[in-house]
Coordinates of C-alpha atoms in Angstrom, one line a residue:
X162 CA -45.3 -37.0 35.2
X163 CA -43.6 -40.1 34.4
X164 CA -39.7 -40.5 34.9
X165 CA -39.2 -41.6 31.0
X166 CA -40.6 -38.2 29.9
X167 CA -38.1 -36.6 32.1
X168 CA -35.5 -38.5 30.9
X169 CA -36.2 -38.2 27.2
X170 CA -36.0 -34.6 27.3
X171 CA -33.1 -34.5 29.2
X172 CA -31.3 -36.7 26.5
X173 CA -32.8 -34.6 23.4
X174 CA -31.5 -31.4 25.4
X175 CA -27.9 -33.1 25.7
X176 CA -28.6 -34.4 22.0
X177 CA -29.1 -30.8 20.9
X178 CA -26.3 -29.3 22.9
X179 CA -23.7 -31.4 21.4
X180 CA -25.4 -31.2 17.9
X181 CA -24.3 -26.9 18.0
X182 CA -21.3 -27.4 19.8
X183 CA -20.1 -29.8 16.6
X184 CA -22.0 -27.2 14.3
X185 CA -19.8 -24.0 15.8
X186 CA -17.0 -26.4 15.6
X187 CA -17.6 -27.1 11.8
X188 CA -18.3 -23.3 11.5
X189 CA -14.9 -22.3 13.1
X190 CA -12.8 -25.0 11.7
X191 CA -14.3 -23.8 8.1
X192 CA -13.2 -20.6 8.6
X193 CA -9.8 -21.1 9.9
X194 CA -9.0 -22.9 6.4
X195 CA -10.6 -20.6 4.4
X196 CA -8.1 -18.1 6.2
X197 CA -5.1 -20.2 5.8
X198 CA -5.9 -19.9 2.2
X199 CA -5.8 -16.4 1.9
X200 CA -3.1 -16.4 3.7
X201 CA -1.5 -18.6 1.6
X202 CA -3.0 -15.9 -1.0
X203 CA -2.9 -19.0 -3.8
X204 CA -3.6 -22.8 -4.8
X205 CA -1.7 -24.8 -7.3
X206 CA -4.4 -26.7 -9.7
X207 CA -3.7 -29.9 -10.5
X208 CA -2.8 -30.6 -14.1
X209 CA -1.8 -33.0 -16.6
X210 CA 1.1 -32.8 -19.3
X211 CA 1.5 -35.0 -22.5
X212 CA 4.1 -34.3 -25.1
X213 CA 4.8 -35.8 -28.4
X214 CA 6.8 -35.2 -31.3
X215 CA 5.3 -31.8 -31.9
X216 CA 3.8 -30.3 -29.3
X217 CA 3.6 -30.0 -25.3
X218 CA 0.0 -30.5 -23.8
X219 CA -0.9 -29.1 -20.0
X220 CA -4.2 -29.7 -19.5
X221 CA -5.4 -27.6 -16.1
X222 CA -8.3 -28.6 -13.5
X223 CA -9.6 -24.9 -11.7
X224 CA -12.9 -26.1 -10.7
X225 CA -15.5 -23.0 -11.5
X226 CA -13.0 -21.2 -13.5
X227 CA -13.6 -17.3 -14.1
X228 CA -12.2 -17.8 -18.0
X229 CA -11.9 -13.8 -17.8
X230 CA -9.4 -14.3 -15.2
X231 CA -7.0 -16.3 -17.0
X232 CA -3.5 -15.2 -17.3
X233 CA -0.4 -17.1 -19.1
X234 CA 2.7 -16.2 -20.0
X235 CA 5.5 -17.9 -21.3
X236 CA 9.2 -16.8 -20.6
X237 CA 12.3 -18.7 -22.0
X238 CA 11.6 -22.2 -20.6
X239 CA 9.2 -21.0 -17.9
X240 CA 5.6 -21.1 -18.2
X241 CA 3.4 -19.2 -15.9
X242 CA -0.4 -19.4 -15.2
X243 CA -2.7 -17.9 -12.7
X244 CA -6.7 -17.1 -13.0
X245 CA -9.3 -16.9 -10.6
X246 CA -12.7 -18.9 -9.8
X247 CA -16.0 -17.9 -8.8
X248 CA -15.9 -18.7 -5.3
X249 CA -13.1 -15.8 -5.1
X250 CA -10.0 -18.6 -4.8
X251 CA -6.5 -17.5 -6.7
X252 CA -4.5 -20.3 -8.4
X253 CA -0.9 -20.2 -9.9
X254 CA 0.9 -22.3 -11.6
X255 CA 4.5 -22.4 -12.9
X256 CA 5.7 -25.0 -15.2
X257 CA 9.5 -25.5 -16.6
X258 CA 9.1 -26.4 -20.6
X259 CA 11.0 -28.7 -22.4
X260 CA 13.9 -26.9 -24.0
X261 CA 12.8 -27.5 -27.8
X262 CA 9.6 -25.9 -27.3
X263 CA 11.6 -22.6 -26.5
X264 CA 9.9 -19.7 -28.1
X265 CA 6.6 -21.9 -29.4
X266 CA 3.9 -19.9 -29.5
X267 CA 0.8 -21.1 -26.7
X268 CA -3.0 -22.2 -27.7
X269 CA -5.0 -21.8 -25.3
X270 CA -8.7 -23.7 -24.8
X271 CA -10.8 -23.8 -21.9
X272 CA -13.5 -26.2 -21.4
X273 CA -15.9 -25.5 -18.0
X274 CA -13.3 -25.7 -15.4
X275 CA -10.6 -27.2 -17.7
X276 CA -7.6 -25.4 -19.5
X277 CA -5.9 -26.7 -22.5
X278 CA -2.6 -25.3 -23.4
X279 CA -0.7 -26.2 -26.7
X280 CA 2.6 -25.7 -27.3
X281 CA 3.8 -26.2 -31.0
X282 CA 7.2 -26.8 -32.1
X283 CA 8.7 -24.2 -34.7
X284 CA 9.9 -25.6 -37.8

């Protein structure tokens, strides 16, 4: 048997060896985060606001958003959101809102994994 034969398998064996060592790694390193997250028992979605004369506008990225699962309520000058994906992740979100929108009423939209919440000034 020639020697190169030998040593090819030996490198595809050390190849292959290292190649499930990193896969268990990836495996075990997924999993720790995913625990850390559950731990954490929440994630806070990134979001936008935009206000103008008449209204407040929080537009909310939850990427595969469960729209069943969305909750918001709006308390004095605090605004409170929380909702579920599909992937079984929890996000909250609370917001202070500027003092003349006190009371307004909310609209809420949703657009795949976007939500769109108006807040209208009383007159």
């Amino acid at each position: 048997m020639p020697a190169y034969k030998d040593l090819y398998d030996m490198v595809r064996r050390t190849i292959e060896a290292e190649m499930k060592e990193m896969e268990e790694m990836v495996e075990r390193l997924s999993n720790e985060v995913k625990e850390a997250i559950e731990r954490e028992s929440c994630l806070t979605p990134l979001y936008t606001e935009l206000k103008t004369e008449r209204e407040a506008i929080y537009i909310i990225d939850v990427p595969y958003l469960k729209a069943e699962t969305i909750y918001v309520r709006v308390d004095q000058q605090n605004l409170q959101l929380s909702c579920n994906d599909s992937r079984g992740f929890k996000y909250k979100l609370s917001l202070r809102i500027p003092k003349e929108f006190e009371g307004s009423e909310v609209n809420l939209t949703r657009n795949r994994g976007r939500i769109v919440l108006r807040l209208t000034k009383k007159s």
